[in-house]
Amino acid sequence: MTSSSSPSQAAQRAFAQNNPEGLRADALMEEDVAWSFEIDGERDGDQFDRSERAALRRVAGLSTELEDVTEVEYRQLRLERVVLVGVWTTGTSQDAENSLAELAALAETAGALVLDGVIQRRDKPDAATYIGSGKAGELRDIVLESGADTVICDGELSPGQLIHLEDVVKVKVIDRTALILDIFAQHAKSREGKAQVALAQMQYMLPRLRGWGQSLSRQMGGGKGGGLATRGPGETKIETDRRRIREKMAKMRREIAEMKTGREIKRQERRRNKVPSVAIAGYTNAGKSSLLNRLTGAGVLVENALFATLDPTVRRAETPSGRLYTLADTVGFVRHLPHHLVEAFRSTMEEVGDSDLILHVVDGSHPAPEEQLAAVREVIRDVGATNVPEIVVINKADAADPLTLQRLLRIEKRSIAVSARSGQGIEELLALIDDELPRPSVEIEALVPYTHGNLVARAHTDGEVISEEHTPEGTLLKARVHEELAADLAPYVPAPTA
């Protein structure tokens, strides 16, 4: 949760009062509540990144030094003034408004001040200017009237559409993909996360490089000894830039592959120890990190913002019956998630495909939770995790409409309503996880001598103990265990009585 209302939120509220039918990012987000340790500490843990996220940051480029080496990770001090533009091609007008409201929330998360939002009804986006030349002229008037310096389009624009629309409106134009990439670049913390975002940004920028003036002039070819040109004109500056970007992309892919190897080794170790894994997947801002904190006390940052946490977190957890498993929080999904990000984060999303159970978290208070479910399942299909069992966890049940909850529980057969904030339904969810996790395949009864207590400990850690009785000869153990442990316990299985 954010600690106070930002200028962008105040402007949104004023705009909504003057325009009751207007779009507000609050249609996506719940009402802001100040975070406090007394109220939220039990659920959210220590919140290690909160103080750093809220700290003041120097803005790059404003220093009087000859070389400014500062960076901005969370640009709360440099607010861009933006106008949102959407094209309504399919669905209802409410669907189009919800999509633009989500774009407004994305823009606010990136540090922008949303001034206005417009939607145009078309069969398909215009090939030249996205909204057509006439509407582009009207958009130019809105930009001048509002004093905006950026236009954000609710879709992925081609390089030609970007150029032509900028020529008309005379301000910077970006699309939904560039906005999401910018948010990811601000919030990525780990080395792997930063590398994945950098690769996605370069994949996006490569076909959109533009040049003029000297960027389009050709370099002279060099002679054998570095003298007069003998080969004629060389590559242009923009071609050189593209070649360097391709080289950096190849290097980034190698680095990500090396980091993927380390992640795979950890996964193999968990498999070797027969530790079941549970992956938390879901729409951004659905409450995945809050649920992880509630279940494990992980202390992961929780904030009422889209893509507040990007880096995957794996924590150890225990079922009510004492079985150990791992719980992994994955990156949030969103409608029209850029394919560049899906490819770049594929190694991270493999946590979902390799898990034994998926907790699919959906925001029960959202205006269109079914759309969130569909968007997440599309990405799950992309990463090849369709065969993993799934439990739909309807979060924020305390703030959701009861009719919406009933509808979701009726449609989704394997679902449960919970509230990570209040703790409602958490005990039932833990019991459901215990029932759904794969169980050891061998049921065995053995009389284990006290000198081999390590076997009993392994049965508690890696298996499922059904009964345990201490006798003068040793521990009479009845448990479900894996084949390896069953082989170790086989010498102590009592002989059948005649």
XYZ file of C-alpha atoms in Angstrom:
498
model
C 0.000 0.000 0.000
C 1.209 3.530 -0.689
C 1.649 5.695 2.374
C -0.018 8.851 0.999
C -1.943 10.128 -1.989
C 0.343 11.208 -4.811
C -0.220 14.291 -7.032
C -1.303 11.998 -9.855
C -4.015 10.459 -7.655
C -5.277 13.906 -6.601
C -5.484 14.961 -10.245
C -7.358 11.758 -11.068
C -9.915 12.427 -8.310
C -10.452 16.001 -9.507
C -10.844 14.780 -13.088
C -13.371 12.149 -11.969
C -15.447 14.778 -10.101
C -15.637 16.985 -13.175
C -16.189 14.024 -15.471
C -18.265 11.391 -13.673
C -18.117 9.112 -16.725
C -14.379 9.566 -17.092
C -11.774 6.902 -16.577
C -9.832 6.609 -13.364
C -7.032 4.299 -12.388
C -8.933 3.718 -9.139
C -11.335 1.537 -11.140
C -8.528 -1.000 -11.095
C -7.015 -0.346 -7.674
C -8.605 -0.561 -4.248
C -8.724 2.547 -2.023
C -5.331 3.520 -0.636
C -4.750 2.728 3.036
C -1.642 3.775 4.965
C 0.605 0.804 5.651
C 1.512 0.302 9.289
C 3.392 -2.439 11.080
C 0.700 -2.796 13.752
C -2.055 -3.414 11.187
C -0.240 -5.077 8.307
C 2.999 -6.362 9.861
C 1.656 -9.805 10.705
C 0.593 -10.359 7.101
C 3.413 -8.697 5.206
C 6.496 -9.362 7.341
C 9.416 -6.964 7.556
C 8.930 -5.229 4.170
C 12.653 -4.990 3.473
C 12.363 -2.961 0.244
C 9.765 -0.431 1.398
C 12.156 2.213 2.774
C 14.402 1.963 -0.295
C 11.448 2.186 -2.691
C 10.157 5.351 -0.938
C 13.573 7.030 -0.696
C 14.331 10.222 -2.599
C 16.258 9.668 -5.823
C 18.335 12.101 -7.810
C 17.053 12.720 -11.313
C 19.603 11.924 -14.018
C 20.608 14.802 -16.273
C 20.052 17.673 -13.811
C 23.528 17.696 -12.313
C 25.943 20.572 -13.016
C 28.814 18.104 -13.186
C 30.300 17.303 -16.576
C 29.300 13.675 -16.148
C 26.138 12.658 -14.317
C 26.390 9.090 -13.081
C 23.150 8.952 -11.100
C 20.250 6.661 -11.929
C 16.539 6.734 -11.208
C 14.905 3.421 -10.348
C 11.566 4.781 -9.190
C 10.804 8.138 -10.779
C 8.427 9.718 -8.278
C 10.063 13.133 -8.670
C 9.784 13.494 -12.446
C 6.132 13.150 -13.393
C 5.294 13.111 -17.089
C 1.923 14.551 -18.055
C 0.161 12.045 -20.288
C -2.996 11.592 -22.355
C -4.272 8.051 -22.911
C -5.665 6.819 -26.237
C -7.510 3.548 -26.839
C -9.094 1.900 -29.875
C -12.273 -0.094 -29.189
C -12.441 -2.882 -31.762
C -14.240 -5.754 -29.995
C -16.326 -6.326 -26.875
C -18.463 -3.835 -25.011
C -17.760 -0.205 -24.194
C -17.239 -1.247 -20.562
C -14.459 -3.611 -21.656
C -12.754 -0.751 -23.496
C -13.081 1.542 -20.459
C -11.668 -1.143 -18.134
C -8.691 -1.575 -20.460
C -8.025 2.182 -20.465
C -8.423 2.297 -16.672
C -5.760 -0.391 -16.424
C -3.524 1.661 -18.737
C -4.031 4.640 -16.396
C -2.933 2.510 -13.435
C 0.141 1.388 -15.398
C 0.972 5.010 -16.228
C 0.669 6.054 -12.575
C 2.864 3.137 -11.523
C 5.501 4.361 -13.990
C 5.366 7.831 -12.379
C 3.135 9.705 -14.829
C 0.310 12.204 -14.207
C -2.757 11.140 -16.212
C -4.595 14.215 -17.543
C -7.159 12.753 -19.931
C -8.225 9.592 -21.720
C -10.089 9.040 -24.995
C -11.435 5.973 -26.813
C -12.260 5.621 -30.519
C -14.597 3.003 -31.988
C -13.021 1.363 -35.058
C -13.114 -1.995 -36.795
C -9.316 -2.110 -36.613
C -6.518 0.367 -35.769
C -5.484 2.682 -38.594
C -2.356 1.418 -40.335
C -0.775 4.882 -40.467
C -1.678 6.788 -37.286
C -3.463 4.134 -35.134
C -6.598 6.326 -34.770
C -6.848 7.895 -38.219
C -5.620 11.274 -39.435
C -8.767 13.191 -38.449
C -8.853 11.859 -34.909
C -5.094 12.396 -34.643
C -5.746 16.091 -35.314
C -8.390 16.139 -32.565
C -5.910 14.417 -30.250
C -3.418 17.185 -31.033
C -5.968 19.763 -29.789
C -6.490 17.773 -26.560
C -2.729 17.624 -26.001
C -2.394 21.388 -26.490
C -5.343 22.145 -24.229
C -4.190 19.888 -21.394
C -0.490 20.699 -21.643
C 0.517 17.041 -21.940
C 4.004 16.048 -23.053
C 3.334 12.358 -23.809
C 0.624 10.282 -25.499
C 0.244 6.627 -24.442
C -1.620 4.273 -26.785
C -3.428 1.205 -25.424
C -1.847 -1.283 -27.812
C 1.446 -2.150 -29.494
C 2.187 0.314 -32.298
C 4.298 -0.435 -35.348
C 7.351 1.775 -35.990
C 5.452 3.538 -38.789
C 2.446 4.282 -36.570
C 4.723 5.768 -33.907
C 6.427 8.079 -36.410
C 3.248 9.249 -38.132
C 1.324 9.867 -34.898
C 4.241 11.822 -33.416
C 4.368 13.951 -36.584
C 0.738 14.955 -36.016
C 0.513 15.444 -32.233
C 4.027 16.952 -31.946
C 4.774 15.237 -28.594
C 6.340 11.935 -27.609
C 4.176 8.866 -28.338
C 4.680 5.501 -26.642
C 2.598 2.332 -26.608
C 1.453 -0.082 -23.919
C 4.456 -2.372 -24.469
C 6.993 0.420 -23.929
C 5.146 1.499 -20.774
C 5.238 -2.005 -19.276
C 8.928 -2.344 -20.165
C 9.618 0.966 -18.406
C 7.872 -0.260 -15.226
C 9.841 -3.511 -15.339
C 13.101 -1.572 -15.740
C 12.270 0.523 -12.650
C 11.311 -2.422 -10.433
C 13.809 -5.145 -11.409
C 16.241 -5.726 -8.545
C 18.063 -9.012 -9.031
C 20.816 -9.563 -11.579
C 18.644 -12.027 -13.489
C 15.641 -9.688 -13.473
C 17.682 -6.757 -14.782
C 19.199 -8.917 -17.538
C 15.765 -10.183 -18.608
C 14.335 -6.660 -18.749
C 17.347 -5.360 -20.687
C 16.947 -8.153 -23.258
C 13.223 -7.404 -23.657
C 13.926 -3.678 -24.098
C 16.527 -4.322 -26.799
C 14.180 -6.716 -28.624
C 11.527 -4.001 -28.594
C 13.838 -1.164 -29.659
C 15.708 -2.954 -32.462
C 13.039 -2.497 -35.189
C 12.131 0.966 -33.889
C 15.533 2.656 -34.187
C 15.291 5.891 -36.111
C 18.017 8.029 -37.561
C 18.444 11.343 -39.315
C 21.326 13.541 -40.391
C 24.657 11.894 -39.698
C 22.920 8.750 -38.465
C 22.045 8.006 -42.100
C 25.414 8.935 -43.582
C 27.765 6.108 -44.484
C 31.131 5.568 -42.894
C 34.131 5.459 -45.189
C 35.743 2.092 -45.808
C 39.303 1.675 -44.635
C 42.325 0.740 -46.706
C 44.609 -2.158 -45.901
C 46.939 0.026 -43.909
C 44.280 2.383 -42.603
C 44.861 4.891 -45.420
C 42.580 6.022 -48.196
C 39.262 4.218 -48.685
C 39.428 1.285 -51.037
C 36.134 -0.520 -50.344
C 33.704 2.307 -50.903
C 30.964 3.390 -48.471
C 30.602 1.336 -45.294
C 27.563 0.810 -43.059
C 25.492 3.726 -41.835
C 25.495 4.863 -38.212
C 22.055 3.359 -37.635
C 23.232 0.032 -39.077
C 26.164 0.147 -36.668
C 23.759 0.741 -33.777
C 21.622 -2.216 -34.846
C 24.665 -4.462 -35.083
C 25.806 -3.446 -31.603
C 22.330 -4.077 -30.176
C 22.307 -7.573 -31.722
C 25.714 -8.257 -30.173
C 24.470 -7.077 -26.751
C 21.344 -9.225 -27.125
C 23.456 -12.296 -27.855
C 25.594 -11.569 -24.798
C 22.472 -11.066 -22.642
C 20.992 -14.380 -23.811
C 24.219 -16.171 -22.836
C 24.164 -14.583 -19.370
C 20.499 -15.503 -18.837
C 21.226 -19.075 -19.959
C 24.038 -19.300 -17.379
C 21.715 -17.993 -14.633
C 19.060 -20.442 -15.803
C 21.548 -23.253 -15.187
C 21.917 -22.192 -11.562
C 18.148 -22.086 -11.119
C 17.844 -25.534 -12.704
C 20.442 -26.977 -10.300
C 18.391 -25.735 -7.346
C 15.269 -27.245 -8.907
C 17.004 -30.607 -9.381
C 18.102 -30.559 -5.738
C 14.504 -30.052 -4.643
C 13.406 -32.889 -6.941
C 16.123 -35.163 -5.583
C 14.898 -34.505 -2.057
C 11.310 -35.124 -3.200
C 10.170 -31.688 -1.986
C 6.844 -30.725 -3.635
C 6.645 -27.239 -5.135
C 3.742 -24.806 -5.342
C 3.816 -21.773 -7.682
C 1.744 -18.626 -7.103
C 0.647 -17.179 -10.445
C -1.875 -14.498 -11.227
C -2.692 -11.055 -12.530
C -0.597 -8.128 -11.370
C -1.887 -6.462 -8.177
C -4.082 -9.497 -7.391
C -2.300 -9.958 -4.047
C 0.263 -12.709 -4.789
C 2.980 -11.206 -2.571
C 0.468 -10.581 0.238
C -0.595 -14.224 0.036
C 3.044 -15.393 0.098
C 3.681 -13.258 3.177
C 0.556 -14.579 4.870
C 1.481 -18.225 4.186
C 5.231 -18.060 4.897
C 6.106 -14.679 6.480
C 8.499 -14.026 3.593
C 8.610 -10.236 4.080
C 8.197 -9.530 0.344
C 7.344 -5.944 -0.617
C 3.587 -5.340 -0.821
C 2.370 -2.182 -2.551
C -0.887 -1.077 -4.155
C 0.740 -0.763 -7.574
C 1.054 -2.829 -10.720
C 4.211 -4.966 -10.984
C 5.437 -3.819 -7.538
C 7.512 -7.011 -7.274
C 9.173 -8.686 -10.253
C 11.913 -10.931 -8.923
C 10.727 -14.463 -8.086
C 10.819 -15.456 -4.425
C 10.970 -19.091 -3.240
C 10.196 -19.859 0.398
C 9.911 -23.047 2.426
C 6.479 -23.833 3.870
C 4.764 -26.604 5.792
C 1.299 -28.122 5.468
C -0.962 -28.596 8.522
C 0.015 -32.290 8.533
C 3.732 -31.401 8.698
C 4.742 -32.003 5.048
C 7.381 -29.651 3.671
C 6.983 -27.899 0.305
C 8.292 -24.820 -1.479
C 6.156 -21.808 -2.371
C 7.322 -19.650 -5.312
C 5.991 -16.151 -6.080
C 6.221 -15.401 -9.828
C 6.019 -12.226 -11.891
C 2.506 -10.839 -12.367
C 0.712 -11.064 -15.699
C -1.394 -8.493 -17.515
C -3.599 -8.368 -20.589
C -1.580 -8.143 -23.806
C 1.643 -8.954 -21.945
C 4.416 -8.152 -24.461
C 5.830 -11.251 -26.137
C 9.305 -9.803 -25.566
C 8.713 -10.136 -21.821
C 7.256 -13.632 -22.096
C 10.387 -14.755 -23.946
C 12.821 -12.859 -21.702
C 11.174 -14.110 -18.481
C 10.689 -17.654 -19.762
C 13.405 -19.033 -17.459
C 11.656 -17.420 -14.477
C 8.213 -18.581 -15.578
C 9.512 -22.141 -15.775
C 8.939 -22.185 -12.000
C 5.241 -22.442 -12.905
C 5.728 -25.252 -15.430
C 7.924 -27.321 -13.090
C 5.659 -26.981 -10.049
C 3.375 -29.685 -8.659
C 0.517 -27.256 -8.024
C -0.424 -23.747 -9.213
C -2.214 -21.286 -6.932
C -3.918 -19.052 -9.510
C -4.636 -15.825 -7.610
C -7.391 -13.545 -8.940
C -8.611 -10.220 -7.551
C -12.203 -10.802 -6.438
C -12.831 -7.048 -6.142
C -11.821 -6.342 -9.758
C -14.607 -5.256 -12.154
C -13.805 -8.099 -14.574
C -12.087 -11.022 -12.774
C -12.941 -13.453 -15.591
C -10.749 -11.400 -17.949
C -7.871 -11.678 -15.456
C -8.281 -15.460 -15.354
C -8.273 -15.697 -19.163
C -5.188 -13.464 -19.538
C -3.164 -15.467 -17.000
C -4.149 -18.826 -18.481
C -3.029 -17.629 -21.908
C 0.477 -16.997 -20.553
C 0.422 -20.319 -18.657
C -0.287 -22.027 -21.992
C 2.629 -20.147 -23.559
C 5.072 -21.553 -20.986
C 3.694 -25.097 -21.311
C 2.159 -25.507 -17.861
C -1.347 -26.581 -18.872
C -0.989 -30.045 -17.284
C -0.151 -28.747 -13.792
C -3.081 -28.958 -11.317
C -4.565 -25.548 -10.517
C -6.424 -24.049 -7.553
C -8.129 -20.698 -8.217
C -7.610 -18.485 -5.143
C -10.106 -15.598 -5.164
C -8.265 -12.976 -3.090
C -9.627 -9.773 -1.480
C -12.837 -11.583 -0.544
C -13.441 -9.035 2.215
C -13.701 -6.251 -0.397
C -15.397 -8.218 -3.197
C -19.038 -8.155 -4.232
C -20.763 -11.258 -2.741
C -22.525 -11.922 -6.055
C -19.179 -11.857 -7.885
C -17.720 -14.308 -5.371
C -20.655 -16.672 -5.789
C -20.357 -16.500 -9.572
C -16.630 -17.262 -9.539
C -16.992 -20.108 -7.031
C -19.730 -21.610 -9.191
C -17.790 -21.298 -12.471
C -14.400 -22.428 -11.111
C -14.885 -25.892 -9.626
C -11.495 -25.963 -7.838
C -11.610 -22.550 -6.186
C -11.591 -20.941 -2.740
C -12.257 -17.387 -1.507
C -9.647 -15.886 0.840
C -8.405 -12.531 2.107
C -4.644 -12.187 2.559
C -5.258 -8.999 4.569
C -7.692 -10.341 7.163
C -6.681 -14.009 7.075
C -10.123 -15.170 5.969
C -10.003 -18.614 4.348
C -6.230 -19.098 4.855
C -6.646 -22.203 7.046
C -8.971 -23.760 4.464
C -6.470 -22.932 1.710
C -3.630 -24.639 3.612
C -5.778 -27.743 4.057
C -6.616 -27.706 0.335
C -2.907 -27.444 -0.572
C -2.228 -30.418 1.724
C -4.876 -32.476 -0.076
C -3.752 -31.513 -3.600
C 0.013 -31.969 -3.237
C 1.307 -35.298 -4.597
C 1.722 -37.916 -1.911
C 4.517 -40.531 -1.577
C 3.754 -43.672 -3.530
C 4.732 -46.459 -1.047
C 2.887 -47.205 2.194
C 5.091 -49.101 4.647
C 5.082 -50.295 8.284
C 8.463 -50.823 9.959
C 9.929 -51.320 13.432
C 12.928 -48.988 13.345
C 15.630 -49.467 16.051
C 16.395 -46.398 18.141
C 19.939 -46.499 16.761
C 18.518 -45.593 13.315
C 16.464 -42.591 14.327
C 17.587 -40.782 11.163
C 15.201 -42.983 9.158
C 12.290 -41.849 11.312
C 13.364 -38.230 10.841
C 13.506 -38.721 7.058
C 9.999 -40.198 7.126
C 8.762 -37.050 8.868
C 10.631 -34.731 6.504
C 10.235 -36.439 3.112
C 7.174 -38.610 3.661
C 3.826 -38.636 5.415
C 3.678 -40.318 8.826
C 0.348 -42.086 9.432
C 1.094 -43.412 12.928
C 4.084 -43.636 15.245
C 4.458 -45.758 18.408
C 7.482 -46.132 20.674
C 8.080 -49.736 21.840
C 10.916 -51.400 23.810
C 12.414 -52.708 20.533
C 12.212 -49.406 18.626
C 9.809 -47.051 16.843
C 6.854 -48.704 15.159
C 6.326 -46.491 12.165
C 3.537 -46.516 9.609
C 4.054 -43.992 6.807
C 3.792 -43.179 3.139
C 7.290 -42.693 1.723
C 9.137 -42.516 -1.583
C 10.779 -45.561 -3.127
C 14.314 -44.663 -1.957
C 13.304 -44.375 1.692
C 11.114 -47.491 1.403
C 14.206 -49.450 0.327
C 16.132 -48.175 3.384
C 13.260 -49.131 5.695
C 12.718 -52.589 4.114
C 15.119 -54.460 6.498
C 12.987 -53.360 9.451
C 9.610 -54.447 8.100
C 8.232 -57.140 10.495
C 7.878 -60.586 8.985
C 4.250 -61.577 8.325
C 2.749 -63.777 11.019
C 1.571 -67.243 10.039
